[in-house]
Tab-separated table of N, CA, C and O in Angstrom:
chain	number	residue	atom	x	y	z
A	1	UNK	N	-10.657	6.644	22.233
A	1	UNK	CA	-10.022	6.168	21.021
A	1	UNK	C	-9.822	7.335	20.068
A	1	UNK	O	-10.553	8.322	20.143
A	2	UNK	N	-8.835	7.239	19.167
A	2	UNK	CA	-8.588	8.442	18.352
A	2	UNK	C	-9.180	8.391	16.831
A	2	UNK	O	-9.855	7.426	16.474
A	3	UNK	N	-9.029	8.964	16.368
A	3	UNK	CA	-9.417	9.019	14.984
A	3	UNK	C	-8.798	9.174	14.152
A	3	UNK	O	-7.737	9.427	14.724
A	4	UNK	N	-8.482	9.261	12.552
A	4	UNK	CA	-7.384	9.924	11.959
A	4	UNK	C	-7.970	9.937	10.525
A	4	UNK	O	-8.401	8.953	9.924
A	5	UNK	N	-7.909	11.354	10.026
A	5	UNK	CA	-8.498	11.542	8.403
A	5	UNK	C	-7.437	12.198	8.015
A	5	UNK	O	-6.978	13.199	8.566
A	6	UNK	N	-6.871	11.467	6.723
A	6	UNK	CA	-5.362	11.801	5.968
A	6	UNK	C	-6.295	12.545	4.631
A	6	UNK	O	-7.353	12.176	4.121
A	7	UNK	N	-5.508	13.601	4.361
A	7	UNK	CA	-6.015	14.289	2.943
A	7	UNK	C	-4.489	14.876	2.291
A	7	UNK	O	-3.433	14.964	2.919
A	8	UNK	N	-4.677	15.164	1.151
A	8	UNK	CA	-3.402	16.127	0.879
A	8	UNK	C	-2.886	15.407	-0.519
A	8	UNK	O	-2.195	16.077	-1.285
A	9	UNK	N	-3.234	13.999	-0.858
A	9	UNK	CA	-2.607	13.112	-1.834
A	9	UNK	C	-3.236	13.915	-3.387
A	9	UNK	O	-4.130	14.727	-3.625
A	10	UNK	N	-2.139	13.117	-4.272
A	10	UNK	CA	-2.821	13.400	-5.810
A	10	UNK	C	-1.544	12.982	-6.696
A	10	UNK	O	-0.500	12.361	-6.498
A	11	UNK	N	-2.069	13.540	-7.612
A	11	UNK	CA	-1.316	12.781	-8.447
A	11	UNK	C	0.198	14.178	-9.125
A	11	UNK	O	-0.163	15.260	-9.588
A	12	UNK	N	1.451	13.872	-9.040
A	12	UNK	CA	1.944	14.707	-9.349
A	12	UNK	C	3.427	14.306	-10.233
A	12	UNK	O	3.722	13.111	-10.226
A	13	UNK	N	4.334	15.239	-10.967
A	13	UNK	CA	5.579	14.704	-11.649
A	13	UNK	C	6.955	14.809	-10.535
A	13	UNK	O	7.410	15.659	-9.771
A	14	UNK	N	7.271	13.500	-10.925
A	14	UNK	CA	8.732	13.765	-10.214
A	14	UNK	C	9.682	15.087	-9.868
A	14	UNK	O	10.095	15.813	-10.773
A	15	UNK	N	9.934	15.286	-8.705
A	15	UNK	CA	10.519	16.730	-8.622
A	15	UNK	C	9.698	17.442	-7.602
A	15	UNK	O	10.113	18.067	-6.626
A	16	UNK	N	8.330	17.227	-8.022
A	16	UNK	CA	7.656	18.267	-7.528
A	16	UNK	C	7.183	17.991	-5.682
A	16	UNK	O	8.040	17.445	-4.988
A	17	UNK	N	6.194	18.288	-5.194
A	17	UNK	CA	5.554	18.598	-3.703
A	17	UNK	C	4.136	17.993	-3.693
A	17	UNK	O	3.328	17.746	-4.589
A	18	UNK	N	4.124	17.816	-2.109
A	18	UNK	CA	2.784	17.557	-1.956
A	18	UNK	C	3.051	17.822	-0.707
A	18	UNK	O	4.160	17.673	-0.194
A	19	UNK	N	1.573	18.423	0.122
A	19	UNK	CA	1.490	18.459	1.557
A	19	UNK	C	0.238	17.872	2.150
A	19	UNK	O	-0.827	18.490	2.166
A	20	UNK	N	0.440	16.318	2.775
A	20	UNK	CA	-0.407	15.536	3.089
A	20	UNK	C	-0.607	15.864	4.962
A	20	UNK	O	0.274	16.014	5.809
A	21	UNK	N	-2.194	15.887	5.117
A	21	UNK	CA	-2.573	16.763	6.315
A	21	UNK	C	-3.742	15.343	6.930
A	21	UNK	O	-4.493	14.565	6.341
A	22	UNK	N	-3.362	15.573	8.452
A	22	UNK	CA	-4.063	14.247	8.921
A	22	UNK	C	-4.865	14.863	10.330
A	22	UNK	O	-4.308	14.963	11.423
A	23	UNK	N	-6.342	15.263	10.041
A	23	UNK	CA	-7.186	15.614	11.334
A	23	UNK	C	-7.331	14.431	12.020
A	23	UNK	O	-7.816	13.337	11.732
A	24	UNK	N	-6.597	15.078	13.364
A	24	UNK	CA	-6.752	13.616	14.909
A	24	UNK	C	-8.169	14.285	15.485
A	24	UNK	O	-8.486	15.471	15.573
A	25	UNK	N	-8.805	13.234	15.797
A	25	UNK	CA	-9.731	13.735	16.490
A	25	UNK	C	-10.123	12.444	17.960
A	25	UNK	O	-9.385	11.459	17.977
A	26	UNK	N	-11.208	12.529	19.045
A	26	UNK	CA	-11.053	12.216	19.888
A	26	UNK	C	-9.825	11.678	21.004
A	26	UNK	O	-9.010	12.592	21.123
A	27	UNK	N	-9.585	10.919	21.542
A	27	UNK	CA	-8.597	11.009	22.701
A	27	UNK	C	-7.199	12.013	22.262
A	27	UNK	O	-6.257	12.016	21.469
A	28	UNK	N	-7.659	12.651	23.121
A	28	UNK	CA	-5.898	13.657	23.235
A	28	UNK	C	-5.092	13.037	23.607
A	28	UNK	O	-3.930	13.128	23.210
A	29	UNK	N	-5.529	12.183	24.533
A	29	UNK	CA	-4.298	10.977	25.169
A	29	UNK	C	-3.214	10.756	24.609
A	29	UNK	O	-2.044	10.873	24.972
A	30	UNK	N	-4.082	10.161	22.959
A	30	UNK	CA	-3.080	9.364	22.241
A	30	UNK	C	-2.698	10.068	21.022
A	30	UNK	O	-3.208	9.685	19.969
A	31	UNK	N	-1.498	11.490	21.005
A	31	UNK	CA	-1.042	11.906	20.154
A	31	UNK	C	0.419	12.038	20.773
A	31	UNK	O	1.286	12.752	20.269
A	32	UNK	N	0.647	11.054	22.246
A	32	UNK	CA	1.558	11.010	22.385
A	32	UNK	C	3.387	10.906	21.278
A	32	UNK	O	4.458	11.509	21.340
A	33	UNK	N	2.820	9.812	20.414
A	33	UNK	CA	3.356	9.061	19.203
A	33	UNK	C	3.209	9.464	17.736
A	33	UNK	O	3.318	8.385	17.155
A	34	UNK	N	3.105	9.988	17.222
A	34	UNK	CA	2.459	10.279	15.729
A	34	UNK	C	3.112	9.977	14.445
A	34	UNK	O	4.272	10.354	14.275
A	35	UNK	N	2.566	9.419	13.645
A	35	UNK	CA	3.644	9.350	12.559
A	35	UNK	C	3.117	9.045	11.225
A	35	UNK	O	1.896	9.136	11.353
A	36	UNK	N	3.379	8.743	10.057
A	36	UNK	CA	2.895	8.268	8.492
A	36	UNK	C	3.932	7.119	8.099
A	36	UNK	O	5.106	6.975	8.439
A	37	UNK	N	3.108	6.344	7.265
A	37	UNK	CA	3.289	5.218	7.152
A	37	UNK	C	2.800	4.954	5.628
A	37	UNK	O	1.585	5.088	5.476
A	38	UNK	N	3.349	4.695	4.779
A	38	UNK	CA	3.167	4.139	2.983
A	38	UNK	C	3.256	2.438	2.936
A	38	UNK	O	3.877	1.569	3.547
A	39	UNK	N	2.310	2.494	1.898
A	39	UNK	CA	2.422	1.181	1.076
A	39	UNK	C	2.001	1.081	0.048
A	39	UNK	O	0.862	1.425	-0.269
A	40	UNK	N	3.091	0.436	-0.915
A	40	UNK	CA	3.043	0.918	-1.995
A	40	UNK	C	2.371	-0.856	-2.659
A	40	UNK	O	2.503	-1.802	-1.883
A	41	UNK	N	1.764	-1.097	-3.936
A	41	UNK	CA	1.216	-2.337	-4.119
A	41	UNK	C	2.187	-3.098	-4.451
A	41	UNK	O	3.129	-2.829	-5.197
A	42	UNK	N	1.858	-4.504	-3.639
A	42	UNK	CA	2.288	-5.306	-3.347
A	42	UNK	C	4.170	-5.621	-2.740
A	42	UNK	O	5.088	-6.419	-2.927
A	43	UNK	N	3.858	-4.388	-1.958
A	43	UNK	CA	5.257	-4.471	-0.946
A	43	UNK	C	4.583	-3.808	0.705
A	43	UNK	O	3.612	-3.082	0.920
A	44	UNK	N	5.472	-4.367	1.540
A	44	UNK	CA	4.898	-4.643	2.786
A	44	UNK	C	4.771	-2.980	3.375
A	44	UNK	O	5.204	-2.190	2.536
A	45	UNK	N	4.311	-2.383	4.524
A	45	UNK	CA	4.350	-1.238	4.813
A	45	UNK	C	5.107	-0.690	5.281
A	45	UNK	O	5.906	-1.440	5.842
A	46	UNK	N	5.415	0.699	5.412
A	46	UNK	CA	6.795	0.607	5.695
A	46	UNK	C	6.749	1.981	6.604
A	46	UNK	O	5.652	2.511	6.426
A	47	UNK	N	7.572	2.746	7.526
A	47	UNK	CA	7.100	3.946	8.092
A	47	UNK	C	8.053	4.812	7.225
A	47	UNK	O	8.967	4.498	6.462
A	48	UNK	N	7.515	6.053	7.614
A	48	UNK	CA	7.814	7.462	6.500
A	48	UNK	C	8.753	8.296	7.823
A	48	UNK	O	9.968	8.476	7.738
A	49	UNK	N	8.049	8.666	8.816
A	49	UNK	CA	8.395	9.364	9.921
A	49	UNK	C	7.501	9.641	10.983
A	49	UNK	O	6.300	9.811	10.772
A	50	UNK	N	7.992	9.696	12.075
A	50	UNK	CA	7.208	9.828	13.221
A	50	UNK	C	7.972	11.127	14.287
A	50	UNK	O	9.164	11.428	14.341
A	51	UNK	N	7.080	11.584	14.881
A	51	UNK	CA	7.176	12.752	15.860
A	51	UNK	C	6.547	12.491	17.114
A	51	UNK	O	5.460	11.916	17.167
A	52	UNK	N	7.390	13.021	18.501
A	52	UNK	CA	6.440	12.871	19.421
A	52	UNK	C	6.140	13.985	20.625
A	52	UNK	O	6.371	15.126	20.227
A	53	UNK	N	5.776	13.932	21.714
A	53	UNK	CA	5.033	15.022	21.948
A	53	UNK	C	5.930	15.972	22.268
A	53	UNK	O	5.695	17.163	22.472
A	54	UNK	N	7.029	15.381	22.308
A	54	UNK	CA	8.650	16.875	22.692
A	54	UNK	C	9.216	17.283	21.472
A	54	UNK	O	10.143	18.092	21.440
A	55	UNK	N	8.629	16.684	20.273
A	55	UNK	CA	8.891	17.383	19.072
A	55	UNK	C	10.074	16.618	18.245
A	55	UNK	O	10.486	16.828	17.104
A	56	UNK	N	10.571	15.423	19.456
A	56	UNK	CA	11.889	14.933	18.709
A	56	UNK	C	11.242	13.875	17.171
A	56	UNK	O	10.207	13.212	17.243
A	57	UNK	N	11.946	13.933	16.158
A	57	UNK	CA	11.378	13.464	15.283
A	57	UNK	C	12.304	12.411	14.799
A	57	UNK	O	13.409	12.528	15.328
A	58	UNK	N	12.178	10.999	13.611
A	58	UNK	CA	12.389	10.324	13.244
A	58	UNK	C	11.981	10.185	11.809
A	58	UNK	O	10.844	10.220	11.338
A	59	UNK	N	13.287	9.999	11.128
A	59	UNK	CA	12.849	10.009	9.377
A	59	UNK	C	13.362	8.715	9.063
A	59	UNK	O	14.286	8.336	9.782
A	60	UNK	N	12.819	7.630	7.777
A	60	UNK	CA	13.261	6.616	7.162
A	60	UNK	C	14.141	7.163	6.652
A	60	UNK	O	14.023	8.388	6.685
A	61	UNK	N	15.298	6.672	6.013
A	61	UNK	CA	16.501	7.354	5.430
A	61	UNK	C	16.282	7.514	4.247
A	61	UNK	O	16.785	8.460	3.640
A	62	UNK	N	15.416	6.549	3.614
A	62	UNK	CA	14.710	7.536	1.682
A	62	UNK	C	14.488	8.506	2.138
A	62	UNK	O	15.073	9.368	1.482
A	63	UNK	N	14.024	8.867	2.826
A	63	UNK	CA	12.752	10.478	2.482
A	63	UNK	C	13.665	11.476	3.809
A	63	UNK	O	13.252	12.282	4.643
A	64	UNK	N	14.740	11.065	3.561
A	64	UNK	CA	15.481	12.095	4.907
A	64	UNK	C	16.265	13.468	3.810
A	64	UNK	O	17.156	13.256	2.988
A	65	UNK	N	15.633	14.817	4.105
A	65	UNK	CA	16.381	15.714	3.092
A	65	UNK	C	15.171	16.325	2.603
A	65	UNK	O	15.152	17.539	2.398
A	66	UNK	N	13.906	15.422	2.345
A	66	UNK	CA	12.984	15.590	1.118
A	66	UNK	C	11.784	16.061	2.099
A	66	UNK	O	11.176	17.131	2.097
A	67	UNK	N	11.626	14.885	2.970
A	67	UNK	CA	10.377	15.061	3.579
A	67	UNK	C	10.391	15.984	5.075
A	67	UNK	O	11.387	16.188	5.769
A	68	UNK	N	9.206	16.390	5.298
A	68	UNK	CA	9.665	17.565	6.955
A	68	UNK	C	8.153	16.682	7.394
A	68	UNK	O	7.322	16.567	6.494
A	69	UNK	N	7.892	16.189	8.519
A	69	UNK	CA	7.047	16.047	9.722
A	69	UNK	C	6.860	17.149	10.574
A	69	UNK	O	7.700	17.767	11.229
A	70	UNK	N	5.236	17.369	10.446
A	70	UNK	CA	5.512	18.467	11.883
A	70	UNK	C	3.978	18.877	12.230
A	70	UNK	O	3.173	19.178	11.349
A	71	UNK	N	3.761	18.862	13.198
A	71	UNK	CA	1.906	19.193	14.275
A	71	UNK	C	2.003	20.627	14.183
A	71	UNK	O	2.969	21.373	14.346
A	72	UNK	N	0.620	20.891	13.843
A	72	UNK	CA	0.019	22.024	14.460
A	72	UNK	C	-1.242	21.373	15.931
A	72	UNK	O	-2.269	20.749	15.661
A	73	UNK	N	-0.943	21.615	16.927
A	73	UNK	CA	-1.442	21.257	17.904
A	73	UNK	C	-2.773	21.774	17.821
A	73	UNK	O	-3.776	21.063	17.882
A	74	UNK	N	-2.778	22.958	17.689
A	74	UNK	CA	-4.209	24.362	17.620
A	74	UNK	C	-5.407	23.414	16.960
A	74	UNK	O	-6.502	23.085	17.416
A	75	UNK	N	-4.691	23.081	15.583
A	75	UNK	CA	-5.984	22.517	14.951
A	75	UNK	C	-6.082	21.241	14.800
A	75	UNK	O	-6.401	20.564	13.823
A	76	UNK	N	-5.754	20.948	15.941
A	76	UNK	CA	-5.075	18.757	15.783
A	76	UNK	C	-4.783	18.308	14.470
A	76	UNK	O	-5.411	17.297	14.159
A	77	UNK	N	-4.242	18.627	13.863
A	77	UNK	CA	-3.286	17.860	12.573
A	77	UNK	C	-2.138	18.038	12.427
A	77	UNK	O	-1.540	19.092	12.644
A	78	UNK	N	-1.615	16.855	11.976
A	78	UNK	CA	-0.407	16.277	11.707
A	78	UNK	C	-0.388	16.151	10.136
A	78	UNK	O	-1.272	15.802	9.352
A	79	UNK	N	1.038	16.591	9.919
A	79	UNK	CA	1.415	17.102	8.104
A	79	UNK	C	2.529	16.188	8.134
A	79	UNK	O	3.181	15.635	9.019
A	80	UNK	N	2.530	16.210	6.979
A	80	UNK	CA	4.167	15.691	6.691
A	80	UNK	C	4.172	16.316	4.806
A	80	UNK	O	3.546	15.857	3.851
A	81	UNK	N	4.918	17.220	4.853
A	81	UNK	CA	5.019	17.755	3.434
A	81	UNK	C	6.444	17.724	2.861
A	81	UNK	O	7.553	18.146	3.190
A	82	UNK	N	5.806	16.909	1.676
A	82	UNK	CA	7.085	15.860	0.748
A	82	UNK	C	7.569	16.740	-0.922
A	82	UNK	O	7.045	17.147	-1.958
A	83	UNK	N	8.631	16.664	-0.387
A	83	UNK	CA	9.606	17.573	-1.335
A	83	UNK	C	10.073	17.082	-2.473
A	83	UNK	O	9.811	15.884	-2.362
A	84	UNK	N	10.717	17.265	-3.734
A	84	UNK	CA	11.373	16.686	-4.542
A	84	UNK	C	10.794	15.121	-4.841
A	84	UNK	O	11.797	14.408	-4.861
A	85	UNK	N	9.675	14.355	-5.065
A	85	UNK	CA	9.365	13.405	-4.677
A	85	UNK	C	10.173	12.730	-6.074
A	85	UNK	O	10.543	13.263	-7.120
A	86	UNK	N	10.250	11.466	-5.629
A	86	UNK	CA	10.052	10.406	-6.661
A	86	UNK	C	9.095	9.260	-7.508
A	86	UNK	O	7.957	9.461	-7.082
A	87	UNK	N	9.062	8.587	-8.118
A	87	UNK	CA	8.522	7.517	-8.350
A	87	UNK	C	8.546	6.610	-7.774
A	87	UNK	O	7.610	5.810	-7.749
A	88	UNK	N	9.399	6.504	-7.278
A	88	UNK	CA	9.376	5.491	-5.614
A	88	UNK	C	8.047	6.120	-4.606
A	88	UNK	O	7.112	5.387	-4.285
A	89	UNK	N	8.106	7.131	-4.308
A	89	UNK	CA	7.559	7.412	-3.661
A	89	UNK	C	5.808	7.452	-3.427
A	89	UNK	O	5.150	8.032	-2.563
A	90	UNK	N	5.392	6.607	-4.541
A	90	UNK	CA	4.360	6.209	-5.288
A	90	UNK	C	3.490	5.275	-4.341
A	90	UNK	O	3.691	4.088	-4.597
A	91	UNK	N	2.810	5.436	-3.576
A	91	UNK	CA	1.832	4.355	-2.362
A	91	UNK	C	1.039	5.575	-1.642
A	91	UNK	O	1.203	6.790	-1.532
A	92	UNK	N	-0.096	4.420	-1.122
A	92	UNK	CA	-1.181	4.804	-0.030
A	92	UNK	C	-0.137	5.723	1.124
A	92	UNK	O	0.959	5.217	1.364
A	93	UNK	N	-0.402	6.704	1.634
A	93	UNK	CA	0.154	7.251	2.592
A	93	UNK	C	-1.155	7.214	4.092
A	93	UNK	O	-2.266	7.743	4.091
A	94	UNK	N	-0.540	6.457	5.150
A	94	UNK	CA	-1.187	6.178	6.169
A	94	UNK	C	-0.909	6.982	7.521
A	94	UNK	O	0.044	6.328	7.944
A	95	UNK	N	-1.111	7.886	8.378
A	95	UNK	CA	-0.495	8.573	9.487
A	95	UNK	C	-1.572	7.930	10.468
A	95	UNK	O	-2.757	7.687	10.240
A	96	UNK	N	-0.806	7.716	11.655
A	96	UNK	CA	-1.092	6.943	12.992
A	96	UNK	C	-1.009	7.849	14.384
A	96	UNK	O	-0.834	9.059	14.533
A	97	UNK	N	-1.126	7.203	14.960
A	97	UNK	CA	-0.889	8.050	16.531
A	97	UNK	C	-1.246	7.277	17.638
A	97	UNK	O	-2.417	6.938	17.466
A	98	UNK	N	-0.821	6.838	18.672
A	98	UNK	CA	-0.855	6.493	19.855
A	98	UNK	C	-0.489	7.287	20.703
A	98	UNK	O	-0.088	8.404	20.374
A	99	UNK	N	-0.555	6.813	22.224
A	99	UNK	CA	0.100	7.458	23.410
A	99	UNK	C	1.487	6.179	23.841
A	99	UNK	O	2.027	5.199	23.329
A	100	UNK	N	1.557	7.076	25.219
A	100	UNK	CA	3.423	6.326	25.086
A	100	UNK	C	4.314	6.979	25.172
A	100	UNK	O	4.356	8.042	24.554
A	101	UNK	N	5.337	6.560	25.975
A	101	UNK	CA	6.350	7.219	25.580
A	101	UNK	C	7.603	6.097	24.194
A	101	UNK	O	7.002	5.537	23.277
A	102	UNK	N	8.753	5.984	24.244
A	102	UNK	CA	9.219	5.349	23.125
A	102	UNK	C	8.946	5.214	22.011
A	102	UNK	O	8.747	4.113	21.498
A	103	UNK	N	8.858	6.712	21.193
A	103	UNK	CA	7.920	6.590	19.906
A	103	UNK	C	8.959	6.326	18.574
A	103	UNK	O	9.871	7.081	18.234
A	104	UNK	N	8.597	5.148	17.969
A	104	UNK	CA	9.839	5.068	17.103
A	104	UNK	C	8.634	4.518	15.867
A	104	UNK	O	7.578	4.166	16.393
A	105	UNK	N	8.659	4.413	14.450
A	105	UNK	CA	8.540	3.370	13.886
A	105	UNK	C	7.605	2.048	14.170
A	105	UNK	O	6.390	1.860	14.217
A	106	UNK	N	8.774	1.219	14.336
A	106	UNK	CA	8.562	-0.123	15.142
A	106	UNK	C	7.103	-0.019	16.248
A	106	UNK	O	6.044	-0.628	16.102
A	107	UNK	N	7.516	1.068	17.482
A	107	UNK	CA	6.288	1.240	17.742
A	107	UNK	C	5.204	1.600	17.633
A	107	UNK	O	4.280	1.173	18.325
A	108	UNK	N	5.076	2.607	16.589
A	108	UNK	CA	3.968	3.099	16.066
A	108	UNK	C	2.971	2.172	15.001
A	108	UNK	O	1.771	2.249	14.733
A	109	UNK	N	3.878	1.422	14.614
A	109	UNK	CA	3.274	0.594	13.844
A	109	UNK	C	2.181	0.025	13.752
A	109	UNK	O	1.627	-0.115	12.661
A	110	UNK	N	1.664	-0.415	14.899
A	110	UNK	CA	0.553	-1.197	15.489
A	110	UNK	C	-0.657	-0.591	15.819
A	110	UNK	O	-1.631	-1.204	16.257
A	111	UNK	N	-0.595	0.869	15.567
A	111	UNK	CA	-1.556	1.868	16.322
A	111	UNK	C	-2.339	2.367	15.203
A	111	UNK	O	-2.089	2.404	13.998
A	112	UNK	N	-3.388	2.760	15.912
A	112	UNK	CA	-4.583	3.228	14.349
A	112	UNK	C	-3.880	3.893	13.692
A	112	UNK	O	-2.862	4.469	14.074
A	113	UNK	N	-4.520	3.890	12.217
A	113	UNK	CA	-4.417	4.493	11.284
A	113	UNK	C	-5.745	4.870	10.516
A	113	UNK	O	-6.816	4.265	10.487
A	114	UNK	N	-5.361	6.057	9.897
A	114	UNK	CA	-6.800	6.443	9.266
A	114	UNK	C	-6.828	5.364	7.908
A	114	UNK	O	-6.150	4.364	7.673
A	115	UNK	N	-7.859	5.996	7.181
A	115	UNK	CA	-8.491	5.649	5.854
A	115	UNK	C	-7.038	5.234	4.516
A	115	UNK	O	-7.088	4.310	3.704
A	116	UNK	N	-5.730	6.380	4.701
A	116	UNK	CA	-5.464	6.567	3.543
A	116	UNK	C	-5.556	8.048	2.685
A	116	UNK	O	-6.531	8.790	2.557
A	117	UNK	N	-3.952	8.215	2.066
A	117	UNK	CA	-4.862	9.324	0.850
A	117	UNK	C	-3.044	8.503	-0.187
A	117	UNK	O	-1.904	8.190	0.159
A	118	UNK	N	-3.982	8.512	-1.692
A	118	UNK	CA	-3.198	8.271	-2.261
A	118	UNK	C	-1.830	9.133	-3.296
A	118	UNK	O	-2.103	10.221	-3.803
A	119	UNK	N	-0.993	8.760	-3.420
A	119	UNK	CA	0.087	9.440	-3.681
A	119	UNK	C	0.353	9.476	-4.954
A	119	UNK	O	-0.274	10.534	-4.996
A	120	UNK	N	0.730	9.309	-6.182
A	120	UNK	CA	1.513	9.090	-7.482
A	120	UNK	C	2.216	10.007	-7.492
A	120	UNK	O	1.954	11.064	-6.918
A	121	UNK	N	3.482	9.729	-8.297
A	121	UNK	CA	4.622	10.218	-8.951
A	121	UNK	C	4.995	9.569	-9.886
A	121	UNK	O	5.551	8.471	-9.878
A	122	UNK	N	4.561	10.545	-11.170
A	122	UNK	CA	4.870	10.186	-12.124
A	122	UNK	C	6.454	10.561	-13.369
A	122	UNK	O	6.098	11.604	-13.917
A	123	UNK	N	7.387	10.311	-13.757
A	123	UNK	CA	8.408	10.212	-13.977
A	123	UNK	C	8.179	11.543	-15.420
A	123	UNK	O	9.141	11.875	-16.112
């Protein structure tokens, strides 16, 4: 089974960056799939982007331009560092990982997720 510890969140002004970092740990198996996932209060969850083990990647179309996905294999973590953010962009940020091939979203969905690290953007 895998593990997943998300860090990188805080609190910051519109415009600006953040680079949220997620240590995988046990099964190598399952980093087939990888991806982050937000929810913001009281709206349903939603995916951010996912990558898989050939590198092909998948962005939600908000955060396409802004946000980059991308593994360092060496030290098992998975980043996703968010650009220009908004106030929208304001929720729990969740990154997942399974094995598999067909890594989209939809499928990732269902697969662990760590703890959480939280996000603000403030206007």
């Amino acid at each position: 089974q895998v593990q997943l510890a998300e860090s990188g969140g805080g609190s910051v002004q519109a415009g600006g960056s953040l680079k949220l970092s997620c240590l995988i740990s046990g099964d190598t198996g399952s980093r087939e799939c990888m991806g982050w996932f937000r929810q913001a209060p009281e709206k349903k969850r939603e995916g951010v982007a996912t990558i898989d083990s050939d590198g092909r990647i998948i962005y939600t179309d908000s955060v396409k331009g802004r946000f980059i996905i991308s593994q360092d294999n060496a030290k098992n973590t998975l980043y996703l560092q968010m650009n220009n953010l908004k106030v929208e962009d304001t929720a729990m940020y969740y990154c997942a990982a399974r094995s598999g091939p067909f890594c989209s979203i939809p499928t990732l969905s269902r697969a662990n997720m760590g703890q959480g690290t939280q996000v603000t953007v403030s206007s």
